[in-house]
Short mmCIF file of C-alpha atoms in Angstrom, two decimals:
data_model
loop_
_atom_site.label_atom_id
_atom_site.label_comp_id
_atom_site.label_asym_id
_atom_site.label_seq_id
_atom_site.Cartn_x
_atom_site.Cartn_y
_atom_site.Cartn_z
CA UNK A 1 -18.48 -11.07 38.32
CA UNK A 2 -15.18 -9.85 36.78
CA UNK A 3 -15.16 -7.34 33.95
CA UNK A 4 -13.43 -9.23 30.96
CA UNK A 5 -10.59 -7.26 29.37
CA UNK A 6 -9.11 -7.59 25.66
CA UNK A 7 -6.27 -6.33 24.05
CA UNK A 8 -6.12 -5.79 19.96
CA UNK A 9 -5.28 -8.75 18.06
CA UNK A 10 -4.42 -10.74 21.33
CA UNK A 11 -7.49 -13.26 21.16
CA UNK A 12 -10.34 -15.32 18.92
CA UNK A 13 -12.97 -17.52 19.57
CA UNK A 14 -14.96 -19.87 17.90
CA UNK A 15 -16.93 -22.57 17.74
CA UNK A 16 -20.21 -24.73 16.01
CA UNK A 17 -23.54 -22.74 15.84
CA UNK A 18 -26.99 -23.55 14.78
CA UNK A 19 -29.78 -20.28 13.90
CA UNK A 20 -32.61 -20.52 16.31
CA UNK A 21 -36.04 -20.80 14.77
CA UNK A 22 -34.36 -20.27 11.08
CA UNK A 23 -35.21 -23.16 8.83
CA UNK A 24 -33.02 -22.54 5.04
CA UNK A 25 -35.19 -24.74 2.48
CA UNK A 26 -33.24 -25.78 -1.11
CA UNK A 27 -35.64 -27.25 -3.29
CA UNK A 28 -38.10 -27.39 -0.76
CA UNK A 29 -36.18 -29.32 1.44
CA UNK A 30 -34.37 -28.64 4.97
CA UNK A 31 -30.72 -27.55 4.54
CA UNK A 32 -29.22 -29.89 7.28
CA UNK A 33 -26.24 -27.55 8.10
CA UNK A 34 -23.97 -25.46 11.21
CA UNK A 35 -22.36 -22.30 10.78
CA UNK A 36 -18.92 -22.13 12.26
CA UNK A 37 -18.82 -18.64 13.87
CA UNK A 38 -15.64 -16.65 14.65
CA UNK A 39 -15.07 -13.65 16.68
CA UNK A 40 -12.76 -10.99 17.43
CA UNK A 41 -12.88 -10.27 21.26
CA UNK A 42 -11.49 -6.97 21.16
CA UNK A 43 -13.66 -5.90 18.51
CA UNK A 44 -16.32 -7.90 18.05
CA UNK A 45 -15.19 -8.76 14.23
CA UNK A 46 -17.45 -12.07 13.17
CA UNK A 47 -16.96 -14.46 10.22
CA UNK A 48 -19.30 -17.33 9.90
CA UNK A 49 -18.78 -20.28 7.45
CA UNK A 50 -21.81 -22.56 6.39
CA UNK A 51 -20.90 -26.29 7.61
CA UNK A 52 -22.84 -29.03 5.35
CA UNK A 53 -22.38 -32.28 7.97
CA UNK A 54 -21.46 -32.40 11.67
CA UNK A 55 -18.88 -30.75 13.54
CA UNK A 56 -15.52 -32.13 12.53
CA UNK A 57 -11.62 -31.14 12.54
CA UNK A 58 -12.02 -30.60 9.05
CA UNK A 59 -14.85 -28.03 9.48
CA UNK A 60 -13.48 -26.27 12.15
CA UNK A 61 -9.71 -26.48 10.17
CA UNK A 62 -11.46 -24.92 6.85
CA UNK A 63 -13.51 -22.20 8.53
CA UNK A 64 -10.83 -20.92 10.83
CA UNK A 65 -8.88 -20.77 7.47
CA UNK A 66 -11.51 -18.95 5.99
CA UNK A 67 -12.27 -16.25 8.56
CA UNK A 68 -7.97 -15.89 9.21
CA UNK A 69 -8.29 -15.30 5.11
CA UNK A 70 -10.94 -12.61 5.15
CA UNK A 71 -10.00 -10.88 8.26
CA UNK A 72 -6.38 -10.57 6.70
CA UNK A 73 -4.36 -11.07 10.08
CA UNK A 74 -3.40 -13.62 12.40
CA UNK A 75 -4.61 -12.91 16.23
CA UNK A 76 -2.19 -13.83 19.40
CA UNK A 77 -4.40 -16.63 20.89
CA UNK A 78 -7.38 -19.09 19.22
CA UNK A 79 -9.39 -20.65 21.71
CA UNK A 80 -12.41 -23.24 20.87
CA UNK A 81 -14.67 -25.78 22.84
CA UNK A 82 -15.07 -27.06 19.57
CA UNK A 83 -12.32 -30.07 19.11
CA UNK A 84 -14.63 -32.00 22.22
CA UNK A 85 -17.48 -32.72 18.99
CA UNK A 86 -14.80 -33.27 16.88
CA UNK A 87 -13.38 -36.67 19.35
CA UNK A 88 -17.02 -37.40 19.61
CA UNK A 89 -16.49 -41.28 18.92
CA UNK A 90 -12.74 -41.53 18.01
CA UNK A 91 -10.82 -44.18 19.51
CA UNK A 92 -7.84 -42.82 21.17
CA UNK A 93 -5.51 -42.80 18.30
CA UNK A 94 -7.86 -40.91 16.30
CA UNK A 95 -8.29 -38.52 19.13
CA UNK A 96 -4.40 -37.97 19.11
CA UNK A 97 -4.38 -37.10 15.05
CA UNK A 98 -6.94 -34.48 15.90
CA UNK A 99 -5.32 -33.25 18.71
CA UNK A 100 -1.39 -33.06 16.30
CA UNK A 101 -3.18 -31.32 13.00
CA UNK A 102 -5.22 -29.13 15.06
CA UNK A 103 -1.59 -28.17 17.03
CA UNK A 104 -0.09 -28.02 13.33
CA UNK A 105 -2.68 -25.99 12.19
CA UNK A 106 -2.27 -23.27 15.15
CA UNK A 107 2.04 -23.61 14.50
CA UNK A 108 1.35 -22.57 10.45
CA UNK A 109 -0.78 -19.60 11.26
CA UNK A 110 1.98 -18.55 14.51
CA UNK A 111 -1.14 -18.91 16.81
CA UNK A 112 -1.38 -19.65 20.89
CA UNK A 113 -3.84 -22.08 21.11
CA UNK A 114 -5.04 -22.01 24.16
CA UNK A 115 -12.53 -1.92 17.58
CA UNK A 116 -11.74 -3.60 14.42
CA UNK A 117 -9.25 -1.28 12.84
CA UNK A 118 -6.89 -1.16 15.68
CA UNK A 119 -7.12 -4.58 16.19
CA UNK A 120 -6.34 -5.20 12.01
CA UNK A 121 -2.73 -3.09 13.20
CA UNK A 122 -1.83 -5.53 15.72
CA UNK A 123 -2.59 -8.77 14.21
CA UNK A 124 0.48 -10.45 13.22
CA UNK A 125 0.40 -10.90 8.83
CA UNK A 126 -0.75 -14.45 7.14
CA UNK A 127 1.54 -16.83 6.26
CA UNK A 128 2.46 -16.74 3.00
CA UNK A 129 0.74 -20.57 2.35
CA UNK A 130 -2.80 -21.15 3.15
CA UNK A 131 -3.49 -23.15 6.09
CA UNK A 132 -2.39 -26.86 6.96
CA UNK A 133 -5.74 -28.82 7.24
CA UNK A 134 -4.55 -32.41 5.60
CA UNK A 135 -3.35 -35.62 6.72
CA UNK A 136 0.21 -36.87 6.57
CA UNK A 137 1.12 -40.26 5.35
CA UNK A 138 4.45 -42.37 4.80
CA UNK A 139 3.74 -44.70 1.50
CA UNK A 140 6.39 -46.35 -0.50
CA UNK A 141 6.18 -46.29 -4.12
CA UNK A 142 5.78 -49.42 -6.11
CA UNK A 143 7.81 -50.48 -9.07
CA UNK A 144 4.64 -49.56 -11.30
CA UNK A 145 5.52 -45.73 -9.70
CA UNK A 146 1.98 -45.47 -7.64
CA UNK A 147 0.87 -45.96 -4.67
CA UNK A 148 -2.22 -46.90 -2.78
CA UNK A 149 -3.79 -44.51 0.15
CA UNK A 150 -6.99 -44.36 1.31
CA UNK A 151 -8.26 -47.15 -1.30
CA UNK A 152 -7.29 -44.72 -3.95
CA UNK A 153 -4.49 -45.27 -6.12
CA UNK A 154 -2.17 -42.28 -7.08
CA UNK A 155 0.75 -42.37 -9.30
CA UNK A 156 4.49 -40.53 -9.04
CA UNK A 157 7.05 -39.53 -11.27
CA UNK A 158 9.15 -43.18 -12.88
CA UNK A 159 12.44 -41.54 -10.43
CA UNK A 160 10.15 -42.09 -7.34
CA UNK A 161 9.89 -45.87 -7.57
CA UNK A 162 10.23 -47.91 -4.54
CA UNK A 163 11.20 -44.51 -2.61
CA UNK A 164 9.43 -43.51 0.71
CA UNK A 165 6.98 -40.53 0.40
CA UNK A 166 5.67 -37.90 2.93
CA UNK A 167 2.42 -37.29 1.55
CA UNK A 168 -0.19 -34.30 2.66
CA UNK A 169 -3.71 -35.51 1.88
CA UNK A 170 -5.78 -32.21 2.23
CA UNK A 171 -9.04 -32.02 3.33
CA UNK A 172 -10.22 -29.26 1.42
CA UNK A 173 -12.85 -30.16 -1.36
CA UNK A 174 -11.86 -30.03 -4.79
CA UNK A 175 -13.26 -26.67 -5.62
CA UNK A 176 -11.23 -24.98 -2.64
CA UNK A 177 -8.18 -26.84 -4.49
CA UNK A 178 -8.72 -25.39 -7.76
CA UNK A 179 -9.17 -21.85 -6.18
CA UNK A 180 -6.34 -22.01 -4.63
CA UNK A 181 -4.61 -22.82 -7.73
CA UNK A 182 -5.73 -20.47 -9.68
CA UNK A 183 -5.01 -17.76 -7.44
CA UNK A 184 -1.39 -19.60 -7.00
CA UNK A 185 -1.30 -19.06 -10.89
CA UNK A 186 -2.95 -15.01 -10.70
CA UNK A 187 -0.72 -14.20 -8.45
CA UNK A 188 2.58 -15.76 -9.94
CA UNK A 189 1.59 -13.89 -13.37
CA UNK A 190 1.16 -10.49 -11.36
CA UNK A 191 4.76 -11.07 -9.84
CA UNK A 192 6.24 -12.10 -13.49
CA UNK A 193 4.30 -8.90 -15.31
CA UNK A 194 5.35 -6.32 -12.44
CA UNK A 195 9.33 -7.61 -12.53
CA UNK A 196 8.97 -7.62 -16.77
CA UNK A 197 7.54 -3.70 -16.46
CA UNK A 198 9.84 -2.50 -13.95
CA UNK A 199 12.83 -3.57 -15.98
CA UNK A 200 11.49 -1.87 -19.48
CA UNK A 201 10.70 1.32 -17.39
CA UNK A 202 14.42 1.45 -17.25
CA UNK A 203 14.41 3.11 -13.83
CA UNK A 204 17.50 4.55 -12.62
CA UNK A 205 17.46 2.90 -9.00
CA UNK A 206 14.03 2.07 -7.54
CA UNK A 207 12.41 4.66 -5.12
CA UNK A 208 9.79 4.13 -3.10
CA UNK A 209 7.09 7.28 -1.61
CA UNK A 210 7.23 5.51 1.59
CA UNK A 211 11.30 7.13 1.59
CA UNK A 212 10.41 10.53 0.71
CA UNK A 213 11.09 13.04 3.60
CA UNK A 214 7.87 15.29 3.15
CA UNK A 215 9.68 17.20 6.75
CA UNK A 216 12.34 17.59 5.10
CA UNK A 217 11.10 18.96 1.67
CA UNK A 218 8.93 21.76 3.22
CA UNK A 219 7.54 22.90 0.14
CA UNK A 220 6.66 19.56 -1.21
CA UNK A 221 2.96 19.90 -1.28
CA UNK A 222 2.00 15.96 0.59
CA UNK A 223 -1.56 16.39 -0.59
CA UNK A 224 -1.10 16.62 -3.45
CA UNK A 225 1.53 13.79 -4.03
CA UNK A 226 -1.02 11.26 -2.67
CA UNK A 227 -3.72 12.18 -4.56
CA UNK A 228 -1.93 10.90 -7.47
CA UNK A 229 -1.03 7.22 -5.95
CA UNK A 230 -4.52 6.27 -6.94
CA UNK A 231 -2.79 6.44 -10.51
CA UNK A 232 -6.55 8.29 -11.58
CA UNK A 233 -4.36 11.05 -13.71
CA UNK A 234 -3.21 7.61 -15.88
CA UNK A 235 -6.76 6.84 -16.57
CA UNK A 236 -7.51 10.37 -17.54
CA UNK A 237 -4.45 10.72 -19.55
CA UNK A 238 -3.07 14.08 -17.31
CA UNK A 239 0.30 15.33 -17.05
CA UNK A 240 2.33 15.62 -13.56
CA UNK A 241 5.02 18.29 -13.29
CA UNK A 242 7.92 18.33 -10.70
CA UNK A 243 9.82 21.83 -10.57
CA UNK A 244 11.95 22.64 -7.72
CA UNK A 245 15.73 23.63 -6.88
CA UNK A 246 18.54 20.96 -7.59
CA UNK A 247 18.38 17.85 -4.67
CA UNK A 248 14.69 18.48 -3.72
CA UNK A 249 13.67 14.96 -4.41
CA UNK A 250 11.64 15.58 -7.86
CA UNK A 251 13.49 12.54 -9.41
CA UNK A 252 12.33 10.50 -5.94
CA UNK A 253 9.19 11.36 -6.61
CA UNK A 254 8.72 10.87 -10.04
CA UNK A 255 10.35 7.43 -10.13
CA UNK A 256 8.47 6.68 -6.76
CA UNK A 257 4.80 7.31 -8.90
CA UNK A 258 6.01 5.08 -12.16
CA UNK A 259 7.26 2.26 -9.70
CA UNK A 260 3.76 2.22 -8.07
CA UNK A 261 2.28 2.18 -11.66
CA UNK A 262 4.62 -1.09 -12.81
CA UNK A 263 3.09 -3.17 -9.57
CA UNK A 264 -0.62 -2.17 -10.71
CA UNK A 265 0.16 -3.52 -14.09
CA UNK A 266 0.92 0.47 -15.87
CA UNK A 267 3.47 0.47 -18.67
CA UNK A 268 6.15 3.07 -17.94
CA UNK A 269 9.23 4.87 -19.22
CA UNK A 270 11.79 6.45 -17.73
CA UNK A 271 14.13 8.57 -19.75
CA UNK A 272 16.69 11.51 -19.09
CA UNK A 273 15.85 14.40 -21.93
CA UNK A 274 19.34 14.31 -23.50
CA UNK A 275 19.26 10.09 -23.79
CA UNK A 276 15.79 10.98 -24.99
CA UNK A 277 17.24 13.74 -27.68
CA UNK A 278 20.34 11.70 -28.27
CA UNK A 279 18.68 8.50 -28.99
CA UNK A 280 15.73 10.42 -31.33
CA UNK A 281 19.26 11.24 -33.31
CA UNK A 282 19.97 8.08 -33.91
CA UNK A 283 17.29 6.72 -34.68
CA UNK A 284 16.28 9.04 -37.44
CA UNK A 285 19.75 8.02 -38.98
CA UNK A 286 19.11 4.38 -38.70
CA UNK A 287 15.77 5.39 -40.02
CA UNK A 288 13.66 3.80 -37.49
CA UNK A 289 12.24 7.16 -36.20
CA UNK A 290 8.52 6.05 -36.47
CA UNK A 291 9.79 2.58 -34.82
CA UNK A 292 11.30 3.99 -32.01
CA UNK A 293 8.60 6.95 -31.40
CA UNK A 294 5.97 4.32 -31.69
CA UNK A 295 7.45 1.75 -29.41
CA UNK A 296 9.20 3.66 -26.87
CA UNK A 297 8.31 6.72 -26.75
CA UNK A 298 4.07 5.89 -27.42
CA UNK A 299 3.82 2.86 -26.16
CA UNK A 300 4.05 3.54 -22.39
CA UNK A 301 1.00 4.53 -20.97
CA UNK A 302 3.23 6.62 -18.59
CA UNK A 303 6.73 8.23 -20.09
CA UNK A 304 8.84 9.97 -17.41
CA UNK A 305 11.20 12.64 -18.96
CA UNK A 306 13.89 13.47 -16.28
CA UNK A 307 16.36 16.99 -16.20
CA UNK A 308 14.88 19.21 -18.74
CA UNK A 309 16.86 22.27 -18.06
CA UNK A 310 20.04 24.22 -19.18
CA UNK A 311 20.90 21.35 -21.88
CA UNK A 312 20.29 23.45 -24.61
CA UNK A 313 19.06 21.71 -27.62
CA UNK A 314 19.61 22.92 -30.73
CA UNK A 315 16.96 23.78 -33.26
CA UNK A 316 16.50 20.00 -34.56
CA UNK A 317 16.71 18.76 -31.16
CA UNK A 318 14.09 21.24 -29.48
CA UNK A 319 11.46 19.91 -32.73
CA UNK A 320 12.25 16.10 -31.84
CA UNK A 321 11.13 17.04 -28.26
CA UNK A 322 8.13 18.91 -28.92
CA UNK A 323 6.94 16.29 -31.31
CA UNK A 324 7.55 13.41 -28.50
CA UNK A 325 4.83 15.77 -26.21
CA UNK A 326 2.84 16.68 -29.20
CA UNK A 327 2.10 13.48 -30.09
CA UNK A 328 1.01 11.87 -26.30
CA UNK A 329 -1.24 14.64 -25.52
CA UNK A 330 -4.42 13.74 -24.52
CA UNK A 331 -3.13 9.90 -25.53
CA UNK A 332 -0.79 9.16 -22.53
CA UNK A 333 0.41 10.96 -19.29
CA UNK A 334 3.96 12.38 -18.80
CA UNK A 335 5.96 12.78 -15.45
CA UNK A 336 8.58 15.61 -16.04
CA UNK A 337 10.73 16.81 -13.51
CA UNK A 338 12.67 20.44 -13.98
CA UNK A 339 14.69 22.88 -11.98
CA UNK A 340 13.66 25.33 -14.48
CA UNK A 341 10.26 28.01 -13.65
CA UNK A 342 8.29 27.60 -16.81
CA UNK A 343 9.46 31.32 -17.60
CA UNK A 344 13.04 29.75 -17.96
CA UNK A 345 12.35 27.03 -20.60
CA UNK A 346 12.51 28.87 -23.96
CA UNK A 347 16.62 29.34 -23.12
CA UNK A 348 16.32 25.09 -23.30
CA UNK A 349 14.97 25.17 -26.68
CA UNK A 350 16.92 26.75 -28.79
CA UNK A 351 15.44 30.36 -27.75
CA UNK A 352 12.17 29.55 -29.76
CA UNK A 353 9.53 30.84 -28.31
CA UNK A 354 6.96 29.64 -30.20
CA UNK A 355 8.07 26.21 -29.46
CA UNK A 356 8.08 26.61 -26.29
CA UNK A 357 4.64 27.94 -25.58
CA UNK A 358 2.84 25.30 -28.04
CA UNK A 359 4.51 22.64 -25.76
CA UNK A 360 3.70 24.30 -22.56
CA UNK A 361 -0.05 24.47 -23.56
CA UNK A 362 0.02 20.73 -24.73
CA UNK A 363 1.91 19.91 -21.14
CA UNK A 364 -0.05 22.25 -18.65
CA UNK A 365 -4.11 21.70 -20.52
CA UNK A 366 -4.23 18.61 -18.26
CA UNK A 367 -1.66 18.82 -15.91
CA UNK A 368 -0.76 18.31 -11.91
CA UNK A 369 2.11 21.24 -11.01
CA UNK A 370 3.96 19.77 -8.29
CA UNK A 371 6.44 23.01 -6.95
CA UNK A 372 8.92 22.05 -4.33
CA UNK A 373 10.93 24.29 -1.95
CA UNK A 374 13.88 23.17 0.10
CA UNK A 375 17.37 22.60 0.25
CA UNK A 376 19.18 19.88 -1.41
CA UNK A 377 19.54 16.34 0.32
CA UNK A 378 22.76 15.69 -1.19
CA UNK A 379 24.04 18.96 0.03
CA UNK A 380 22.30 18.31 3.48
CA UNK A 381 24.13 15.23 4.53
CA UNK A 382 27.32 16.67 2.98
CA UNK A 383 26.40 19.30 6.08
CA UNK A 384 26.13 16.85 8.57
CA UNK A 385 29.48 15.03 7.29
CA UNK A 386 31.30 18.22 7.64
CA UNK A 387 32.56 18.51 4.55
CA UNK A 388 30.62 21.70 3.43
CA UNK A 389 30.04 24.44 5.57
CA UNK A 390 26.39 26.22 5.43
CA UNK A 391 27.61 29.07 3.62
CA UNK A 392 29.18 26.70 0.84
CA UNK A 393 25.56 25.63 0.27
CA UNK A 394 24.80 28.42 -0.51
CA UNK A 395 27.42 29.47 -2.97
CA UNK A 396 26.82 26.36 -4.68
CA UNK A 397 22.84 27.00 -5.20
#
């Protein structure tokens, strides 16, 4: 006896099963059926796949498909026993085709054919196309632009006549078809919608949290920065802050958070204050201020307000602001990123106090305060390029 050894993600098995001493009644009738049964050997990770009929090429093709599907990796090495039922009274030719599409099959999915969560990390990722379980066939159109396979007759596009065709007959039934389809279709709209929202966010550059240097930015609190990637604060219509010094990474950050909300479908805006007070201006002389608060400005569920600091604004400018937070409390969250303390703000708007403090206790009822501490990147890999000199740095701050 030799004690067996696995690696994660190097090998699978499977093969045709039957349940001892189980008997599954429909109707009050047997259920003639297999399972096909598939196993991690690392792990012990099992899929199993009910098989109406006999063991077949096209059972075993369909539930390896299935269990590579669910278990959301691709292993090193398949092995199976279970292609010797599958010849099971196949001349030699057919014996061949199994042998090629079961070959085919193991080339599509990158696979050797020959504990669960560290096994997931070194299984290599799907393909992007389900698997290759179908037949391939040279026909030649006819001048009536069909053709004729399998006693069924198919028809082509009118430019296709009398051409030569590779055709892929699949195997799968027509309900796998359609599923696959549709989630062809779902995830083709997902792709359009998440391009269409990151453009009207009207981010500067896209940023990703992935690229943020947490080491770095010793004061950036990490915690708290993932907490709000489950985008729960959108739901609940809260506020997220980012003070900190100049080249902390509060614009990263912010832009990072309204990127991830445009791939889960969120609405976003991204706006600098002064384009946001400049624009305000102009569209109160065009008179399409309710137009342009409504659609741009409302709209979003999230609105990202970027550099509110030493502008100033002046008195009109500082109202046009405070009406723009006013009006999305409690009805849609706001990313705002300042190098200003909260003490400091009042100089930004036109020394009105009042102001200030009404919008501060609109901003802060529901809010996430995210306070970094740290030098500035920019000025950091000026550092390393030797063009400023540590105590420049600190002239500069």
């Amino acid at each position: 006896m030799f004690p067996q050894t696995h690696s994660p993600g190097q090998r699978a098995l499977s093969d045709f099963t039957k349940l001892k001493d189980q008997v599954i009644n429909v109707g009050g009738v047997a259920l003639v059926h297999l399972l096909y049964h598939f196993r991690l050997a690392f792990s012990g990770w099992c899929h199993a796949r009910v098989v109406l009929g006999g063991e077949s090429f096209t059972a075993l093709a369909e539930g390896l498909t299935d269990s590579l599907e669910h278990l959301g990796g691709v292993p090193a090495e398949h092995r199976t026993d279970s292609l010797s039922a599958a010849y099971r009274n196949l001349d030699p030719v057919a014996q061949e085709d199994v042998t090629k599409r079961y070959q085919t099959l193991c080339r599509h999915y990158g696979i050797d054919a020959s504990r669960i969560r560290t096994e997931r990390e070194c299984l290599a990722p799907l393909p992007f196309q389900v698997g290759v379980n179908y037949t391939e066939a040279i026909v030649r159109a006819t001048s009536s632009s069909t053709f004729t396979l399998r006693r069924v007759l198919y028809s082509v596009p009118v430019r296709l006549i009398n051409e030569r065709l590779r055709i892929h007959l699949y195997d799968a039934s027509f309900v796998d078809f359609l599923e696959r389809c549709l989630k062809a279709e779902q995830d083709e709209r997902r792709t359009r919608s998440q391009t269409m929202l990151t453009k009207f966010a009207g981010f500067p550059a896209i940023k990703l949290i992935d690229d943020y240097d947490f080491k770095f930015a010793a004061g950036a609190p990490k915690k708290t920065v993932q907490t709000l990637l489950s985008m729960a604060f959108v739901e609940r219509k809260e506020n997220v802050i980012f003070l900190g010094p100049s080249g902390a990474g509060k614009i990263h950050l912010a832009i990072a958070l309204g990127y991830l909300a445009t791939q889960s479908g969120i609405k976003v805006r991204f706006i600098a204050a002064a384009d946001l007070v400049m624009q305000f201006e102009k569209a109160q002389q065009r008179g399409q201020f309710d137009h342009y608060m409504r659609r741009s400005l409302l709209g979003p569920s999230i609105l990202i307000i970027d550099e509110v600091r030493y502008l100033p604004l002046q008195g009109n400018q500082a109202n046009l602001f405070f009406q723009v937070i006013a009006k999305r409390y409690e009805h849609g969250s706001v990313i705002l990123t300042s190098n200003l303390s909260f003490g400091e703000w009042d100089r930004t708007f036109a020394g009105n106090s009042a102001l200030t403090a009404a919008m501060l206790d609109r901003l802060l009822h529901q809010a996430h305060v995210v306070q970094i501490k740290g030098d500035s990147y920019r000025l950091r890999d000026k550092r390393k390029a030797g063009v400023l000199m540590p105590d420049d740095g600190a002239m500069s701050s």
